[in-house]
Short mmCIF file of C-alpha atoms and ligand atoms in Angstrom, two decimals:
data_model
loop_
_atom_site.label_atom_id
_atom_site.label_comp_id
_atom_site.label_asym_id
_atom_site.label_seq_id
_atom_site.Cartn_x
_atom_site.Cartn_y
_atom_site.Cartn_z
CA MET M 1 0.00 0.00 0.00
CA SER M 2 1.43 3.37 -0.96
CA ILE M 3 1.37 6.40 1.28
CA ALA M 4 -0.81 8.28 -1.19
CA ALA M 5 -3.38 5.47 -1.44
CA PHE M 6 -3.86 4.97 2.27
CA PRO M 7 -5.94 8.03 3.24
CA ALA M 8 -8.33 7.22 0.41
CA THR M 9 -8.92 3.83 1.96
CA ILE M 10 -9.30 5.40 5.38
CA GLY M 11 -11.77 7.82 3.92
CA ALA M 12 -13.87 4.86 2.95
CA MET M 13 -13.60 3.01 6.24
CA ALA M 14 -15.73 3.75 9.18
CA THR M 15 -14.76 1.30 11.89
CA ILE M 16 -11.98 0.99 14.42
CA GLU M 17 -11.56 -2.61 13.33
CA GLU M 18 -10.30 -1.51 9.96
CA LEU M 19 -7.89 0.96 11.59
CA LYS M 20 -6.62 -1.78 13.89
CA GLN M 21 -5.90 -3.90 10.84
CA GLU M 22 -4.01 -1.05 9.22
CA ILE M 23 -2.04 -0.51 12.42
CA SER M 24 -1.04 -4.14 12.77
CA SER M 25 -0.05 -4.42 9.12
CA LEU M 26 2.01 -1.22 9.40
CA ALA M 27 3.57 -2.50 12.64
CA ALA M 28 4.75 -5.63 10.82
CA LYS M 29 6.15 -3.57 7.97
CA LEU M 30 7.95 -1.32 10.39
CA GLU M 31 9.80 -4.28 11.87
CA SER M 32 11.00 -5.64 8.52
CA ALA M 33 11.80 -2.17 7.14
CA ALA M 34 13.90 -1.36 10.23
CA ALA M 35 15.72 -4.67 9.95
CA ALA M 36 16.59 -3.88 6.31
CA VAL M 37 18.16 -0.48 7.15
CA ASP M 38 21.89 -0.84 6.43
CA SER M 39 23.15 2.69 5.82
CA SER M 40 22.58 6.22 7.04
CA GLN M 41 20.72 6.98 3.80
CA ALA M 42 18.42 4.01 4.34
CA LEU M 43 17.88 5.14 7.93
CA GLU M 44 16.87 8.60 6.74
CA ALA M 45 14.48 7.08 4.17
CA PHE M 46 12.96 4.99 6.99
CA ARG M 47 12.48 8.09 9.10
CA VAL M 48 10.80 10.02 6.29
CA GLU M 49 8.55 7.13 5.29
CA TYR M 50 7.29 6.20 8.76
CA LEU M 51 7.98 9.09 11.12
CA GLY M 52 8.00 12.10 8.78
CA ARG M 53 5.44 14.85 8.88
CA LYS M 54 3.72 13.23 5.88
CA GLY M 55 4.78 9.70 6.79
CA ARG M 56 2.61 6.65 7.25
CA VAL M 57 2.08 7.01 10.98
CA ALA M 58 1.10 10.68 10.57
CA GLU M 59 -1.38 9.73 7.87
CA LEU M 60 -3.07 7.24 10.20
CA PHE M 61 -3.33 9.94 12.86
CA LYS M 62 -5.16 12.07 10.31
CA ALA M 63 -7.68 9.28 9.85
CA LEU M 64 -8.64 9.48 13.55
CA GLY M 65 -11.14 12.23 12.77
CA GLN M 66 -13.13 9.86 10.56
CA LEU M 67 -13.85 7.42 13.38
CA PRO M 68 -16.88 7.56 15.58
CA PRO M 69 -16.05 9.80 18.59
CA GLU M 70 -16.29 6.94 21.13
CA ASP M 71 -13.55 4.95 19.33
CA ARG M 72 -11.09 7.79 19.02
CA ALA M 73 -9.48 7.40 22.47
CA THR M 74 -8.74 3.69 21.89
CA ALA M 75 -7.50 4.36 18.37
CA GLY M 76 -5.33 7.26 19.57
CA LYS M 77 -3.69 5.01 22.18
CA LEU M 78 -2.97 2.33 19.58
CA LEU M 79 -1.53 4.90 17.19
CA ASN M 80 0.66 6.36 19.92
CA GLU M 81 2.01 2.89 20.65
CA LEU M 82 2.72 2.44 16.92
CA LYS M 83 4.53 5.76 16.82
CA SER M 84 6.60 4.87 19.90
CA ARG M 85 7.56 1.57 18.35
CA ALA M 86 8.59 3.27 15.11
CA THR M 87 10.65 5.79 17.07
CA ALA M 88 12.29 3.05 19.15
CA LEU M 89 13.18 1.08 16.02
CA PHE M 90 14.64 4.19 14.43
CA THR M 91 16.76 4.99 17.50
CA ALA M 92 17.97 1.43 17.86
CA ARG M 93 19.04 1.22 14.21
CA GLU M 94 20.67 4.62 14.45
CA GLU M 95 22.74 3.50 17.44
CA GLU M 96 23.70 0.26 15.74
CA LEU M 97 24.81 2.07 12.61
CA ASN M 98 26.85 4.59 14.62
CA ARG M 99 28.50 1.80 16.52
CA ALA M 100 29.33 0.01 13.27
CA VAL M 101 30.94 3.18 11.90
CA LEU M 102 32.97 3.58 15.10
CA ASP M 103 33.98 -0.08 15.10
CA ALA M 104 35.17 0.22 11.51
CA GLN M 105 37.18 3.31 12.39
CA LEU M 106 38.74 1.64 15.43
CA GLU M 107 39.64 -1.35 13.34
CA ARG M 108 41.26 0.88 10.71
CA GLU M 109 43.24 2.78 13.32
CA ARG M 110 44.13 -0.18 15.46
CA VAL M 111 47.57 0.01 17.08
CA ASP M 112 49.31 -3.27 17.57
CA LEU M 113 51.06 -2.84 20.88
CA THR M 114 52.90 -6.10 20.45
CA LEU M 115 54.83 -4.85 17.39
CA PRO M 116 58.49 -4.04 18.08
CA GLY M 117 59.02 -0.25 18.50
CA THR M 118 61.25 2.04 16.44
CA TYR M 119 64.71 2.31 18.01
CA HIS M 120 65.72 5.87 18.87
CA PRO M 121 69.19 5.91 20.40
CA LEU M 122 69.49 8.36 23.29
CA GLY M 123 72.15 11.01 22.93
CA HIS M 124 74.29 12.42 25.72
CA LEU M 125 76.89 15.09 26.28
CA HIS M 126 80.22 14.59 24.55
CA LEU M 127 83.03 13.59 26.90
CA LEU M 128 84.76 16.96 26.42
CA THR M 129 81.57 18.80 27.39
CA GLN M 130 81.22 16.61 30.46
CA VAL M 131 84.82 17.27 31.50
CA GLN M 132 84.43 21.01 30.90
CA ALA M 133 81.28 21.08 33.04
CA GLU M 134 83.07 19.24 35.82
CA ILE M 135 86.03 21.64 35.73
CA GLU M 136 83.61 24.58 35.83
CA SER M 137 81.76 23.17 38.81
CA ILE M 138 84.98 22.69 40.80
CA PHE M 139 86.00 26.32 40.26
CA LEU M 140 82.49 27.63 40.85
CA ARG M 141 82.61 25.94 44.25
CA MET M 142 85.92 27.73 44.88
CA GLY M 143 84.26 31.09 44.19
CA PHE M 144 85.27 31.73 40.58
CA ASP M 145 82.91 33.17 37.96
CA VAL M 146 82.70 31.79 34.43
CA ALA M 147 83.59 34.34 31.72
CA SER M 148 83.68 34.00 27.95
CA GLY M 149 85.23 35.69 24.94
CA PRO M 150 85.12 35.48 21.14
CA GLU M 151 86.84 32.71 19.18
CA ILE M 152 87.67 35.24 16.44
CA GLU M 153 90.02 37.61 18.21
CA THR M 154 91.94 40.74 17.32
CA ASP M 155 95.70 40.77 17.25
CA TYR M 156 95.58 43.23 20.13
CA TYR M 157 93.83 40.93 22.63
CA ALA M 158 95.50 37.72 21.45
CA PHE M 159 99.06 39.09 21.47
CA GLU M 160 99.78 42.82 21.91
CA ALA M 161 98.02 43.29 25.24
CA LEU M 162 99.59 40.05 26.48
CA ASN M 163 103.03 41.60 26.08
CA ILE M 164 103.73 39.85 22.76
CA PRO M 165 104.53 42.59 20.23
CA ALA M 166 104.52 41.91 16.50
CA ASP M 167 108.22 41.02 16.26
CA HIS M 168 108.31 38.87 19.42
CA PRO M 169 109.63 35.32 18.79
CA ALA M 170 106.98 33.90 21.15
CA ARG M 171 104.42 34.56 18.42
CA ASP M 172 105.76 31.55 16.53
CA GLU M 173 104.60 29.30 19.33
CA TRP M 174 101.02 30.49 18.94
CA ASP M 175 101.04 30.67 15.18
CA THR M 176 97.45 30.48 14.13
CA PHE M 177 94.88 31.05 11.40
CA TYR M 178 94.52 34.69 10.35
CA ILE M 179 91.25 35.93 8.88
CA ASP M 180 92.66 39.31 7.82
CA ASP M 181 95.57 41.46 9.00
CA THR M 182 94.10 42.05 12.45
CA HIS M 183 91.69 39.17 13.06
CA LEU M 184 92.61 35.60 13.88
CA LEU M 185 91.22 32.41 15.40
CA ARG M 186 92.38 32.65 19.00
CA PRO M 187 95.32 30.35 19.75
CA HIS M 188 94.62 30.38 23.50
CA THR M 189 92.00 31.63 25.97
CA SER M 190 94.39 34.21 27.50
CA PRO M 191 92.83 37.15 25.54
CA VAL M 192 89.81 36.76 27.83
CA GLN M 193 92.07 37.83 30.74
CA ILE M 194 92.52 41.20 29.04
CA ARG M 195 88.83 41.57 28.18
CA VAL M 196 87.76 40.83 31.76
CA MET M 197 90.37 43.04 33.42
CA LYS M 198 89.57 45.94 31.10
CA SER M 199 85.90 45.76 32.02
CA THR M 200 86.22 45.30 35.81
CA THR M 201 88.27 46.44 38.74
CA PRO M 202 90.10 44.09 41.13
CA PRO M 203 89.46 41.72 42.76
CA VAL M 204 88.99 39.52 39.68
CA ARG M 205 88.40 35.80 39.98
CA ILE M 206 87.28 34.10 36.76
CA ILE M 207 87.70 31.02 34.65
CA CYS M 208 86.99 30.90 30.94
CA PRO M 209 86.54 27.63 29.08
CA GLY M 210 86.63 27.77 25.30
CA ARG M 211 87.81 26.52 21.93
CA CYS M 212 91.26 27.40 20.58
CA TYR M 213 92.97 26.98 17.22
CA ARG M 214 96.60 26.51 16.27
CA ARG M 215 98.57 25.59 13.24
CA ASP M 216 99.94 22.63 15.19
CA THR M 217 100.66 19.46 13.28
CA GLN M 218 98.26 16.81 14.46
CA ASP M 219 99.72 14.02 16.57
CA ALA M 220 98.65 11.93 19.55
CA THR M 221 98.69 14.91 21.93
CA HIS M 222 98.18 17.91 19.61
CA SER M 223 95.15 18.97 17.62
CA PRO M 224 94.65 22.13 15.51
CA VAL M 225 91.35 22.60 17.37
CA PHE M 226 91.31 22.02 21.10
CA HIS M 227 89.90 23.46 24.31
CA GLN M 228 91.42 25.37 27.17
CA VAL M 229 90.21 26.66 30.50
CA GLU M 230 91.76 29.98 31.41
CA LEU M 231 91.95 30.99 35.06
CA LEU M 232 92.68 34.46 36.38
CA TRP M 233 92.81 35.72 39.95
CA VAL M 234 93.92 39.30 40.63
CA GLU M 235 93.83 40.76 44.11
CA GLU M 236 96.06 42.32 46.74
CA GLY M 237 98.83 40.08 48.06
CA LEU M 238 98.60 36.98 45.87
CA SER M 239 101.75 34.92 45.38
CA LEU M 240 103.00 31.85 43.52
CA ALA M 241 102.17 29.84 46.65
CA ASN M 242 98.47 30.68 46.18
CA LEU M 243 98.70 29.58 42.54
CA LYS M 244 100.29 26.30 43.54
CA TYR M 245 97.60 25.70 46.15
CA VAL M 246 94.76 26.40 43.70
CA ILE M 247 96.24 24.04 41.12
CA GLU M 248 96.89 21.28 43.65
CA TYR M 249 93.40 21.60 45.10
CA PHE M 250 91.84 21.49 41.64
CA VAL M 251 93.91 18.51 40.50
CA HIS M 252 92.96 16.60 43.65
CA GLU M 253 89.26 17.41 43.17
CA PHE M 254 89.31 16.40 39.52
CA PHE M 255 91.47 13.29 39.60
CA GLY M 256 91.26 12.06 43.16
CA PRO M 257 94.28 10.43 44.79
CA GLY M 258 97.06 8.56 42.97
CA TYR M 259 97.89 11.09 40.25
CA GLU M 260 101.30 12.74 40.31
CA MET M 261 101.80 16.41 39.54
CA ARG M 262 105.02 18.21 38.62
CA MET M 263 105.61 21.93 38.35
CA SER M 264 108.62 23.31 36.48
CA GLY M 265 109.86 26.63 35.18
CA ASP M 266 108.67 27.91 31.79
CA PHE M 267 108.39 31.16 29.90
CA PHE M 268 105.35 33.15 28.82
CA PRO M 269 105.63 36.86 27.91
CA PHE M 270 102.49 37.61 29.97
CA THR M 271 103.54 35.92 33.22
CA GLU M 272 106.58 36.30 35.45
CA PRO M 273 107.60 33.90 36.82
CA SER M 274 106.04 31.28 34.54
CA VAL M 275 105.55 27.58 35.15
CA GLN M 276 104.23 24.54 33.39
CA VAL M 277 102.45 21.66 35.05
CA HIS M 278 102.77 18.04 34.04
CA MET M 279 100.65 15.14 35.29
CA ARG M 280 101.11 11.41 35.35
CA ALA M 281 98.29 8.89 35.71
CA PRO M 282 98.70 6.09 38.27
CA GLY M 283 100.98 3.39 36.85
CA ALA M 284 101.93 5.46 33.77
CA THR M 285 105.51 6.24 32.86
CA GLU M 286 104.86 9.27 30.62
CA TRP M 287 104.27 12.80 31.93
CA LEU M 288 101.72 14.91 30.05
CA GLU M 289 101.75 18.71 30.08
CA ILE M 290 98.34 19.97 31.19
CA MET M 291 98.83 23.71 31.61
CA GLY M 292 100.96 26.79 31.41
CA ALA M 293 100.71 29.21 34.35
CA GLY M 294 102.37 32.04 36.22
CA MET M 295 102.09 35.34 38.02
CA VAL M 296 100.51 37.99 35.77
CA ASP M 297 103.30 40.16 34.34
CA PRO M 298 103.27 43.76 35.68
CA ALA M 299 103.33 44.98 32.05
CA VAL M 300 99.97 43.26 31.47
CA LEU M 301 98.47 44.74 34.65
CA THR M 302 99.61 48.18 33.54
CA GLU M 303 98.19 47.65 30.05
CA VAL M 304 94.70 47.03 31.46
CA GLY M 305 94.92 50.01 33.83
CA TYR M 306 95.67 48.14 37.06
CA ASP M 307 98.39 49.26 39.47
CA PRO M 308 101.03 46.48 39.70
CA GLU M 309 102.22 47.99 43.00
CA ALA M 310 98.77 47.53 44.53
CA VAL M 311 97.63 44.18 43.15
CA THR M 312 99.19 40.95 41.97
CA GLY M 313 97.60 38.04 40.18
CA PHE M 314 98.08 34.64 38.71
CA ALA M 315 96.71 32.83 35.70
CA PHE M 316 96.80 29.52 33.95
CA GLY M 317 95.68 27.95 30.67
CA LEU M 318 94.66 24.32 30.99
CA GLY M 319 94.08 21.84 28.13
CA ILE M 320 90.67 20.16 28.49
CA GLU M 321 91.50 17.30 26.09
CA ARG M 322 94.62 16.53 28.09
CA MET M 323 92.59 16.35 31.32
CA ALA M 324 90.16 13.91 29.73
CA MET M 325 93.02 11.84 28.30
CA LEU M 326 94.68 11.49 31.69
CA ARG M 327 91.53 10.66 33.55
CA TYR M 328 90.07 8.18 31.04
CA LYS M 329 93.39 6.75 29.81
CA ILE M 330 92.84 7.93 26.22
CA ASP M 331 96.12 7.74 24.36
CA ASP M 332 95.24 9.68 21.19
CA ILE M 333 93.70 13.17 21.12
CA ARG M 334 92.29 12.61 17.62
CA VAL M 335 89.46 10.39 18.88
CA PHE M 336 87.67 13.43 20.34
CA LEU M 337 86.94 14.82 16.89
CA GLN M 338 86.36 11.65 14.92
CA ASN M 339 82.70 11.25 15.89
CA ASP M 340 83.13 7.51 16.17
CA LEU M 341 80.15 6.24 18.16
CA ARG M 342 82.20 3.32 19.48
CA PHE M 343 84.27 5.94 21.32
CA ILE M 344 81.57 8.47 22.12
CA THR M 345 79.12 6.01 23.66
CA GLN M 346 81.69 4.75 26.15
CA PHE M 347 81.30 7.89 28.28
C1 FA5 U 401 99.16 28.78 26.65
O1 FA5 U 401 98.32 28.64 25.75
C2 FA5 U 401 99.08 29.89 27.61
N1 FA5 U 401 98.06 30.83 27.18
C3 FA5 U 401 98.76 29.34 28.98
C4 FA5 U 401 98.90 30.32 30.07
C5 FA5 U 401 97.79 30.98 30.51
C6 FA5 U 401 100.15 30.57 30.63
C7 FA5 U 401 97.90 31.90 31.55
C8 FA5 U 401 100.26 31.49 31.66
C9 FA5 U 401 99.14 32.14 32.11
P1 FA5 U 401 100.42 26.56 26.11
O2 FA5 U 401 100.70 26.84 24.71
O3 FA5 U 401 101.45 25.82 26.86
O4 FA5 U 401 100.10 27.87 26.93
O5 FA5 U 401 99.05 25.73 26.19
C10 FA5 U 401 98.45 25.44 27.43
C11 FA5 U 401 97.85 24.06 27.40
O6 FA5 U 401 96.94 23.95 26.31
C12 FA5 U 401 98.84 22.96 27.17
O7 FA5 U 401 99.45 22.58 28.38
C13 FA5 U 401 97.99 21.86 26.63
O8 FA5 U 401 97.32 21.19 27.68
C14 FA5 U 401 96.97 22.62 25.82
N2 FA5 U 401 97.35 22.66 24.40
C15 FA5 U 401 98.13 23.52 23.79
N3 FA5 U 401 98.24 23.27 22.46
C16 FA5 U 401 97.46 22.19 22.24
C17 FA5 U 401 97.12 21.42 21.09
N4 FA5 U 401 97.57 21.70 19.88
N5 FA5 U 401 96.29 20.35 21.25
C18 FA5 U 401 95.81 20.06 22.47
N6 FA5 U 401 96.07 20.74 23.57
C19 FA5 U 401 96.91 21.79 23.48
#
């Protein structure tokens, strides 16, 4: 029976019996139509056909007016039940369809937690960075500040102000890479001494870790790129004994017991007297030079505007690679720059 044909039939009927028949036949259709709904379009068609404003249930409601008044209450109740059933079927199918869509999506996006994961190796600080941080922390505990300076230096800070004029033979020792006539890659961290002293008044107590460059031929203990830690302490009444104490204390903190230390005379144009320090690991036969040091030369103090009669100071320049080599028994400096994971991951 089509929707259009039904009211015509109703128009002809006069009894509640006929309406009851219509209701029960529509109720049966509802059940099978709902069961056949298999998509959201089909669900919408079901809604329009049975529950829509001009749908089959609505049409039956219209027919109520044609019944004798005493039957209308009973018929209305039956029609309401039919409408509730249609609504319940619609809602149930709607939920089922939604669940099916969700299930399909979950299945598509399923994550198999038992699959092996992607391996992401964890990085860590390079050994040189670790050693530098440890050196810094020892001196910070001793009351030093950490300063820094540029790796591209001027001739003035790298040499002139450190009492190394242009024709001084000591320049050969720090022969480096020039960028132009006055700029060069710093061959040591000592220029930072000048920069710090020129910008502050005594007392000065700093260390400065940083990268240095030299035209040194590469071998087991020399690299054209390496790292130093500069130390500078300027104050009233400092002597070589204070320098020796600071170095010994530091060496003990860094290496612990069992390492031997040797101090001997040296020459640097910016310190007077000057010393060098060698270390030997427990059981080793070879000594390794770890730093140059000395009392800041009065000419340098004067250059930065300090009064050498009022204050004295000491300084050193320590090789970070050498410290790491001694502590971790590394016999070739080249491994630090080779980026070989077999080396790097050991520390
Ligand atoms: C200097 O560079 C002075 N500026 C040190 C100094 C500072 C003296 C303050 C007095 C006062 P020297 O050239 O000796 O000194 O180097 C110091 C340390 O740097 C060496 O003992 C060594 O540990 C390290 N070093 C020097 N050249 C290299 C290199 N090519 N490769 C690795 N380490 C190096």
